Short mmCIF file of C-alpha atoms in Angstrom, two decimals:
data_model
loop_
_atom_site.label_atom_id
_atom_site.label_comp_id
_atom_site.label_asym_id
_atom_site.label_seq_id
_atom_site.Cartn_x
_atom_site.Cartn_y
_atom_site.Cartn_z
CA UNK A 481 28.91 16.06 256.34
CA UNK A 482 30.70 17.79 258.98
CA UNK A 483 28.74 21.03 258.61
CA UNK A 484 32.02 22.65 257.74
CA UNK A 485 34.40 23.17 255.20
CA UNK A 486 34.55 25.54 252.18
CA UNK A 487 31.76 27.99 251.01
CA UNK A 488 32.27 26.70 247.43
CA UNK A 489 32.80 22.76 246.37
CA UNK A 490 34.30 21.99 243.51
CA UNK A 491 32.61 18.68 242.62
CA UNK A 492 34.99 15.99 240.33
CA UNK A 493 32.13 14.49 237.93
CA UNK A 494 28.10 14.65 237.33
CA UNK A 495 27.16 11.62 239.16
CA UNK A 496 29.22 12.31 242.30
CA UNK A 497 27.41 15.70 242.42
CA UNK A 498 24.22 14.44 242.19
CA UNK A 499 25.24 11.44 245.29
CA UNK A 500 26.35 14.95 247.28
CA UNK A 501 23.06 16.42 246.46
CA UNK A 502 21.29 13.70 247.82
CA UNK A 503 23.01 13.58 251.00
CA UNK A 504 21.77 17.02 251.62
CA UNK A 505 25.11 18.56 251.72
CA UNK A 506 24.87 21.19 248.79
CA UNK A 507 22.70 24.11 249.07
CA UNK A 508 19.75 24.34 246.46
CA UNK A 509 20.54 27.18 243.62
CA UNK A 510 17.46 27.52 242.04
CA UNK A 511 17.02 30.79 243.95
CA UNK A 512 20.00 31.87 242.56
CA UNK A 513 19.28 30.90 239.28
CA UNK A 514 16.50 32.60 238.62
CA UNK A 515 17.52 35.81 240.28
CA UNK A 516 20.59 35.85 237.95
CA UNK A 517 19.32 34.51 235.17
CA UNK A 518 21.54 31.09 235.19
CA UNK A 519 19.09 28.94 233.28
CA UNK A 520 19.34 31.33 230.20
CA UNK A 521 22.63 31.93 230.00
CA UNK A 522 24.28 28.53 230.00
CA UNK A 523 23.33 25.56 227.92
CA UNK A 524 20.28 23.90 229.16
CA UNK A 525 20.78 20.51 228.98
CA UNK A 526 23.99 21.51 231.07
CA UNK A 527 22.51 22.62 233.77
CA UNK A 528 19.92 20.15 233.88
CA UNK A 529 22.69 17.40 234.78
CA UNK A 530 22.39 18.80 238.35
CA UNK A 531 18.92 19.44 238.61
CA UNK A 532 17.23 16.46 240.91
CA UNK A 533 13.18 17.24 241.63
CA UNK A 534 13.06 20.60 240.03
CA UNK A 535 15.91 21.79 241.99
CA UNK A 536 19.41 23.14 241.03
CA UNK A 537 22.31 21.98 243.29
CA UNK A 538 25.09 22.53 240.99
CA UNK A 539 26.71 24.50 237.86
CA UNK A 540 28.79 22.47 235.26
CA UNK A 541 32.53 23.56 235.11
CA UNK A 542 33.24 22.84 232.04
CA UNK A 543 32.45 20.51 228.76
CA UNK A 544 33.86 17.28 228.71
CA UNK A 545 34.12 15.43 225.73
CA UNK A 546 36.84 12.68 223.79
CA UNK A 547 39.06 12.98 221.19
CA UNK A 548 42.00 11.80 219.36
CA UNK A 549 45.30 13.52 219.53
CA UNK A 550 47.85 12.48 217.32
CA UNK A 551 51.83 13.21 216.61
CA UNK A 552 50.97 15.54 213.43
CA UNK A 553 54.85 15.15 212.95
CA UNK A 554 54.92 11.50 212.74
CA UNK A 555 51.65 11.06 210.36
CA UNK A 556 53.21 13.73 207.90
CA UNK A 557 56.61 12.14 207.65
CA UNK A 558 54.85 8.48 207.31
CA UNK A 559 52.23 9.80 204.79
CA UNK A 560 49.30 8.69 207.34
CA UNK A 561 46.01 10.20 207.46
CA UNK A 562 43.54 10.32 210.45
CA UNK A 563 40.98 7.38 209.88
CA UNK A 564 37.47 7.66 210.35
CA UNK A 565 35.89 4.57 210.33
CA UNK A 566 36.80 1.10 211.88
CA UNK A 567 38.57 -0.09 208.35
CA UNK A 568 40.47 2.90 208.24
CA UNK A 569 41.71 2.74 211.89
CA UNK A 570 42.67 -1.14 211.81
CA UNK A 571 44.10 -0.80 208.68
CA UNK A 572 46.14 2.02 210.18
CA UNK A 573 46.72 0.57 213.34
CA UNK A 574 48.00 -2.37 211.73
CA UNK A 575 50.79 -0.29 209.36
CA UNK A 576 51.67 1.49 212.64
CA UNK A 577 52.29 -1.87 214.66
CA UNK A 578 54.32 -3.37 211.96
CA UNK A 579 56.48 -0.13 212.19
CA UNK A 580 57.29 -1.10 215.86
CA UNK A 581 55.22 2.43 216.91
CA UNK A 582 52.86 2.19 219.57
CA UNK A 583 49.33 2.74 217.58
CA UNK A 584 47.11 3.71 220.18
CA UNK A 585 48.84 5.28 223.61
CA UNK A 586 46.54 4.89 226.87
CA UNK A 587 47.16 4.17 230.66
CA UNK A 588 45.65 4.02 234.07
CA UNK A 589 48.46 4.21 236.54
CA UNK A 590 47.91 7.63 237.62
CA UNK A 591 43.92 7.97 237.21
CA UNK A 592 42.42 4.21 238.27
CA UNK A 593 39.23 5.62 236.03
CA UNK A 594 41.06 5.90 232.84
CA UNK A 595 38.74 2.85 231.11
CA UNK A 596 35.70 5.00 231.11
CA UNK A 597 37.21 7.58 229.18
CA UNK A 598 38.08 4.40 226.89
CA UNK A 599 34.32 3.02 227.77
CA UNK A 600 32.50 6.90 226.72
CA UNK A 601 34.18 6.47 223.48
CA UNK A 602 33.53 2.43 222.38
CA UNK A 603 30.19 2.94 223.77
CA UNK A 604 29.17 5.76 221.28
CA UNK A 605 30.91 5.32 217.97
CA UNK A 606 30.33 1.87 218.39
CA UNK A 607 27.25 1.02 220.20
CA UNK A 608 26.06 4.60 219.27
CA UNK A 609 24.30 7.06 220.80
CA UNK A 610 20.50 6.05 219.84
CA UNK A 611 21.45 2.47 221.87
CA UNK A 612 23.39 4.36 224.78
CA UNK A 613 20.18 7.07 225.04
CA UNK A 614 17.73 3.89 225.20
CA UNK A 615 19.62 1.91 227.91
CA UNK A 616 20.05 5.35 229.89
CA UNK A 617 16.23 5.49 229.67
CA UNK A 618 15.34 2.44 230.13
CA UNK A 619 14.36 1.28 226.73
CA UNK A 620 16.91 -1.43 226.16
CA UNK A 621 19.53 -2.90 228.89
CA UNK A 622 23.35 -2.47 228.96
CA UNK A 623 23.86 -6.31 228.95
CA UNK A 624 22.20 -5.93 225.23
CA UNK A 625 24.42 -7.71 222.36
CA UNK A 626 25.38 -3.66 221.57
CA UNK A 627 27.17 -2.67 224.29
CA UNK A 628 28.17 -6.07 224.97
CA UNK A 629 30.77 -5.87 220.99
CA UNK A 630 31.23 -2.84 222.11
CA UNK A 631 33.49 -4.22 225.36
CA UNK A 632 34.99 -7.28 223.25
CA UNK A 633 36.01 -4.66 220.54
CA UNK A 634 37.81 -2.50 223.22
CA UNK A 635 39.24 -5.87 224.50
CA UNK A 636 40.47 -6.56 221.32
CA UNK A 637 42.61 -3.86 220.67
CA UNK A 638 44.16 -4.41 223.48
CA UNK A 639 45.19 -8.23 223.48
CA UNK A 640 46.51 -6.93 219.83
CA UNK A 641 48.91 -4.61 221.02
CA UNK A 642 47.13 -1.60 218.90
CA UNK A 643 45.84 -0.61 222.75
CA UNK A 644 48.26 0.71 225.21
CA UNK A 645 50.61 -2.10 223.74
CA UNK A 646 48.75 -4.17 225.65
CA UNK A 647 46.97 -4.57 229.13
CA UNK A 648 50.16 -5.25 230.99
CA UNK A 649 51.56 -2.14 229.40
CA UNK A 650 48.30 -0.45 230.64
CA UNK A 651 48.84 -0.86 234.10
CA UNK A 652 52.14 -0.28 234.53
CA UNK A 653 52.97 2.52 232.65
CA UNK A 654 52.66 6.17 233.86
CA UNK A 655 51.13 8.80 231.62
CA UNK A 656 54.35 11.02 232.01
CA UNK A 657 56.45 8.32 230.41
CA UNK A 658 53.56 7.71 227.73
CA UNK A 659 53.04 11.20 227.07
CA UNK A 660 57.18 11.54 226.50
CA UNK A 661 57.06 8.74 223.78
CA UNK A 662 53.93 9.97 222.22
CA UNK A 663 55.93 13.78 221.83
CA UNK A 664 58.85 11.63 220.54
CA UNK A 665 57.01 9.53 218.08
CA UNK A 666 57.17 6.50 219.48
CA UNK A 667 53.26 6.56 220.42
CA UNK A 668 51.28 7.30 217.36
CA UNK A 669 47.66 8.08 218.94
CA UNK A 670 46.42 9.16 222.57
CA UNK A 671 42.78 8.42 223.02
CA UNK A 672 41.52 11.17 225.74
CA UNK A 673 39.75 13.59 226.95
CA UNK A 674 40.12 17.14 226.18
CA UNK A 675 41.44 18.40 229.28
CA UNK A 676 44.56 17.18 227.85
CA UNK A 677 44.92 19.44 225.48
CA UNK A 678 46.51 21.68 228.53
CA UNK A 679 49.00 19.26 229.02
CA UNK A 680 49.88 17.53 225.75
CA UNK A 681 52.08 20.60 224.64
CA UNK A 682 54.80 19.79 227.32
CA UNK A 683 55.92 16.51 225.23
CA UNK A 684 56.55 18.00 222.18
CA UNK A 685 58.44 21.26 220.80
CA UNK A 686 61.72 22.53 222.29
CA UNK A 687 60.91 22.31 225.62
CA UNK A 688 60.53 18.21 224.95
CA UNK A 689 63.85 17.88 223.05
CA UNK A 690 62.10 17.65 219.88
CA UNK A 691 60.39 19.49 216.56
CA UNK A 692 57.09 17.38 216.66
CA UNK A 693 53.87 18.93 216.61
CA UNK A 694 50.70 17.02 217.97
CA UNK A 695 46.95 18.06 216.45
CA UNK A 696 43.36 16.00 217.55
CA UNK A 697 40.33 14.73 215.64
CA UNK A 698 37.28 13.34 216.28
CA UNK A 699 37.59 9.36 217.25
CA UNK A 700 36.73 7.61 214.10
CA UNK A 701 33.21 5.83 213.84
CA UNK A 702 33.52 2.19 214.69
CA UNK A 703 30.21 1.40 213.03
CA UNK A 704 28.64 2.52 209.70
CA UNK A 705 25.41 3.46 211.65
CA UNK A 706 27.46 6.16 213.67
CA UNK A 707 27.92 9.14 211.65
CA UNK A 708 31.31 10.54 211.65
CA UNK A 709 32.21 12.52 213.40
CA UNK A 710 30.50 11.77 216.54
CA UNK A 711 31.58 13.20 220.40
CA UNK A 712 30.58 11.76 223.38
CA UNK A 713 29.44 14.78 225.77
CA UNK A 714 29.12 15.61 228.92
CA UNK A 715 30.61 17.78 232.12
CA UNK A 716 33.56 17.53 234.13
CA UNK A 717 32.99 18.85 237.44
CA UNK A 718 31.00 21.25 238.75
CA UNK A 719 30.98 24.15 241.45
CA UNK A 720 27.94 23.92 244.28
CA UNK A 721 27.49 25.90 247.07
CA UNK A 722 28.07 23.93 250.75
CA UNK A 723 24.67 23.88 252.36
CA UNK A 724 26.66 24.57 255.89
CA UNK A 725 27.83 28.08 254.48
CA UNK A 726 26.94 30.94 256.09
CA UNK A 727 27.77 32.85 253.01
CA UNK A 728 25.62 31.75 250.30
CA UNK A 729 24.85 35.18 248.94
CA UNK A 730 28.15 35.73 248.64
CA UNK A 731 29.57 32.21 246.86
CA UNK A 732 26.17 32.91 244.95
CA UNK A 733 27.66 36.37 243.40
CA UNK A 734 31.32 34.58 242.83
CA UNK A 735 29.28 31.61 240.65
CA UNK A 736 27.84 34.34 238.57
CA UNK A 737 30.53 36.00 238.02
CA UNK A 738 32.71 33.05 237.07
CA UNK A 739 29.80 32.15 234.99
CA UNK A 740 28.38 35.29 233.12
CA UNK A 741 31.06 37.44 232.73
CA UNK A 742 31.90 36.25 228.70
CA UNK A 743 35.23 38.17 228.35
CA UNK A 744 36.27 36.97 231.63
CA UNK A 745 35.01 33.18 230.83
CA UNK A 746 36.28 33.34 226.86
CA UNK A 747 39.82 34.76 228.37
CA UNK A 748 39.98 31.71 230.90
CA UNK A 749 39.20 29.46 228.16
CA UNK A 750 42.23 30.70 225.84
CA UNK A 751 44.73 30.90 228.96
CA UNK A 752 44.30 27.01 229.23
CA UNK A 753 43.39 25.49 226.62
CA UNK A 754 39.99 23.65 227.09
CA UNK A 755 39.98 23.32 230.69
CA UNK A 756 37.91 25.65 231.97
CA UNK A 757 35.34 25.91 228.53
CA UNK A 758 32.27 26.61 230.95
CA UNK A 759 28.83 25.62 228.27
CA UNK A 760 27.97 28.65 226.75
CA UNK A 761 27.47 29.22 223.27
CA UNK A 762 30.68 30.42 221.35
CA UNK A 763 31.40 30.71 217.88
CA UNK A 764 34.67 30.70 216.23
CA UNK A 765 35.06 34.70 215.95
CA UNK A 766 33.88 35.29 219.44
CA UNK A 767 37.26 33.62 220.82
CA UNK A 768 39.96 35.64 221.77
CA UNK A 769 43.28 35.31 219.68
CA UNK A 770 45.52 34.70 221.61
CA UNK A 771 44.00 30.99 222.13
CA UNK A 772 45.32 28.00 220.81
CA UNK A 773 44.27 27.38 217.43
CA UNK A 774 43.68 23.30 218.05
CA UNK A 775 41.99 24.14 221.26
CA UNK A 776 39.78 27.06 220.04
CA UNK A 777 38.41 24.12 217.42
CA UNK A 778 37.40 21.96 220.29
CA UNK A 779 35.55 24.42 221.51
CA UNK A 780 33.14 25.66 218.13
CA UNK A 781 33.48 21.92 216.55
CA UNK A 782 31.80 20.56 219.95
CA UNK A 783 29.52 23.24 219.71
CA UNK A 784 28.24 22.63 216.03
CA UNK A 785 28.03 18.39 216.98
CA UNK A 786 26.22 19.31 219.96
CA UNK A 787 24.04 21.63 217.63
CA UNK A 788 23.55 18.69 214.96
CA UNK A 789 22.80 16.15 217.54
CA UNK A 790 25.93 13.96 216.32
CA UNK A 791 26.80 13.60 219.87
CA UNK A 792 26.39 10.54 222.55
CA UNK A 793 26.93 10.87 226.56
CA UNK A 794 30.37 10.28 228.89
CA UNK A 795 29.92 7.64 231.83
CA UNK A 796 30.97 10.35 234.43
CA UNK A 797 28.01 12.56 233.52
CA UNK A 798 25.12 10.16 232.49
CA UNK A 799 25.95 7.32 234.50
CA UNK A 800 24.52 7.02 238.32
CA UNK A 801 27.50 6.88 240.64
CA UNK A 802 27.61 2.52 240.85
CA UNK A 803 27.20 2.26 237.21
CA UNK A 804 30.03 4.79 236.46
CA UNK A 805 32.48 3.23 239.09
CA UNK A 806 31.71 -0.68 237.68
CA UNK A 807 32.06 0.90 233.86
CA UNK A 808 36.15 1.54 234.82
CA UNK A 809 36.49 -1.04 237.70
CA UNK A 810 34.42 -3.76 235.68
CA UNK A 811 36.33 -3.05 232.63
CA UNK A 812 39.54 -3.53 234.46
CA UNK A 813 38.41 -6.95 235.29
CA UNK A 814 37.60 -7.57 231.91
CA UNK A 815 41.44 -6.74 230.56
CA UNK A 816 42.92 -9.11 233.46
CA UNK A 817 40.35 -11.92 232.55
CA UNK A 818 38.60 -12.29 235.65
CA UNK A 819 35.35 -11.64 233.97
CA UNK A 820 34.33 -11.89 230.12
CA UNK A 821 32.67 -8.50 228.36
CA UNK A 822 29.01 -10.43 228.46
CA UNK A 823 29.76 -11.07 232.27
CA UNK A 824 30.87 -7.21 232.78
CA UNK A 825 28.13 -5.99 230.55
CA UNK A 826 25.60 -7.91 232.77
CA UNK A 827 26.68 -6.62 236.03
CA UNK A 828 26.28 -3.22 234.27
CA UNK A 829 22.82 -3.60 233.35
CA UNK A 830 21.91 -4.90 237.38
CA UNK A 831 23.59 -2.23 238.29
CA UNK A 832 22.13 0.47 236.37
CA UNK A 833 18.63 -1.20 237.17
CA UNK A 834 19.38 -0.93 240.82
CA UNK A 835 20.13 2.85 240.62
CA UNK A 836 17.22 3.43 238.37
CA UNK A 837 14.71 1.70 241.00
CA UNK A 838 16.31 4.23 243.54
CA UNK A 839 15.83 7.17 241.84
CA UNK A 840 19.71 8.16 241.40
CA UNK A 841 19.54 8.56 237.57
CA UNK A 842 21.38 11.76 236.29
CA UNK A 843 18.87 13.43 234.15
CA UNK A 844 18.82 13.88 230.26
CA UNK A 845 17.25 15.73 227.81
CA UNK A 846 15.04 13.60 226.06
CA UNK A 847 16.04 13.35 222.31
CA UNK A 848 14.48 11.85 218.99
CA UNK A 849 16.95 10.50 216.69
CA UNK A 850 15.65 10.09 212.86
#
């Protein structure tokens, strides 16, 4: 806004993107895209998260989607297996509990949005995505009976203790200190995202004290309509050109470079492991070796969900930028009983409405389900 400041901006999420574009403060790419062939090269329905009126004012920076890690270690030595459905995982949950282990590790002391990551996933293997894709366009409303068991399920896990230990636990806990007793198997599960897949490896192994090894799967399906397995998708970050720069040709080669060169992009994408997994399709034998078994998975077994449609939508790509702050911040109010899940579920649906009426929507590729 000051008509200064960098060439290229990285942005932090979809909808905060798409508030920049409308501010004016991000140069329009579609230009650019065209010239170098953008549209083609990276998955469409990417790309069209930052397209507002036919224009382009952003590339995504990577895909961004939630998972389940677990201490491998722990569930081999107990004789558990990963659940996939809600029976399965309260039935486990319950086992691990008893044990005095922490079932389910989670915390929002060092990022204050850490309940939409918890919100992306109760939404969409429980709600599902048919019911999240009709509220997004406008079909059905957020403060439906869905969405609303979706929240007191989330809620519920919690006041058991199979959540975070609880919601004091929750808010007072640092993920350093969770991550250490997840690596020494004190923590059995980490609902998150898979960005932390670059960071997960510090708790466990020699350099963590230990000789645990973690793995992920796919969060099981909370209801029998939600096939299994099912990721919620969407993009975390992007890179945009500042409208102020006077060297947009320039930033405009960089972009394609950081986002056409494959070996370069596939090389990124094994030096840390999915953090920089720009969308582009990749197949298991197109990865380089040297990455990360567990985190070259991610990549093809997002691919191939994305590819059968078993796949729902992430708050911070979907969500216009009120609706995505109130998911976390309402949430929040819901664990410390200032508001009930039908209250937070309501304010979520005027809020969304709001947005809609002003034109702020992110948009999505429309989608049939059978």
């Amino acid at each position: 806004q000051a008509r200064s400041g960098p060439d290229i901006v990285r942005g932090p999420a979809a909808t905060q993107t798409i508030a920049w574009s409308k501010a004016g403060v991000l140069a329009d790419l579609s230009g650019y895209a065209n010239s170098y062939g953008w549209t083609d090269k990276l998955d469409s329905w990417a790309v069209q998260a930052f397209t507002q009126q036919g224009k382009i004012f952003a590339l995504p920076l990577r895909i961004d989607t939630m998972m389940l890690y677990y201490n491998k270690t722990l569930f081999d030595s107990k004789g558990w297996k990963m659940p996939q459905s809600r029976d399965e995982l309260e039935s486990l949950c319950t086992e691990i509990n008893g044990a005095g282990i922490m079932p389910l590790g989670t915390s929002n002391v060092d990022w204050k949005a850490a309940s939409e990551w918890l919100m992306s996933i109760f939404f969409n293997v429980d709600s599902g995505p048919k019911a999240v894709y009709e509220a997004l366009t406008g079909k059905i409303k957020f403060s439906d009976p869905v969405f609303v068991d979706a929240a007191t399920l989330l809620q519920s896990y919690f006041t058991k203790g199979w959540m975070a230990g609880g919601a004091d636990n929750y808010f007072s806990v640092p993920s350093a200190q969770l991550g250490a007793r997840f690596g020494q198997g004190k923590v059995a599960m980490i609902p998150q995202g898979e960005w932390f897949m670059s960071q997960v490896g510090s708790y466990f192994g020699k350099e963590a004290n230990n000789t645990n090894e973690w793995d992920w799967a796919a969060f099981p399906s909370l209801n029998t309509q939600v096939p299994y397995p099912t990721y919620p998708v969407g993009i975390g970050g992007s890179l945009a050109i500042n409208e102020a720069s006077k060297n947009k040709d320039a930033a405009a080669a960089f972009l394609n470079w950081y986002f056409t060169d494959r070996t370069a992009a596939l090389q990124r994408m094994a030096d840390v492991p999915a953090t920089y997994n720009i969308p582009i399709p990749v197949t298991a034998d197109q990865l380089p070796s040297s990455i990360d078994p567990r985190a070259g998975r991610e990549i093809t077994e997002v691919n191939k969900a994305i590819d059968a449609g078993n796949y729902g939508y992430v708050t911070w790509t979907w969500w216009p930028p009120k609706s995505d702050v109130w998911v976390y911040q309402g949430f929040d109010q819901v664990l410390t009983k200032k508001i009930t899940p039908k209250q937070y579920c309501q304010q979520l649906a005027d809020t969304f409405d709001q947005e809609k009426s002003q034109g702020t929507i992110p948009q999505i590729i429309a989608r049939t389900f059978g």
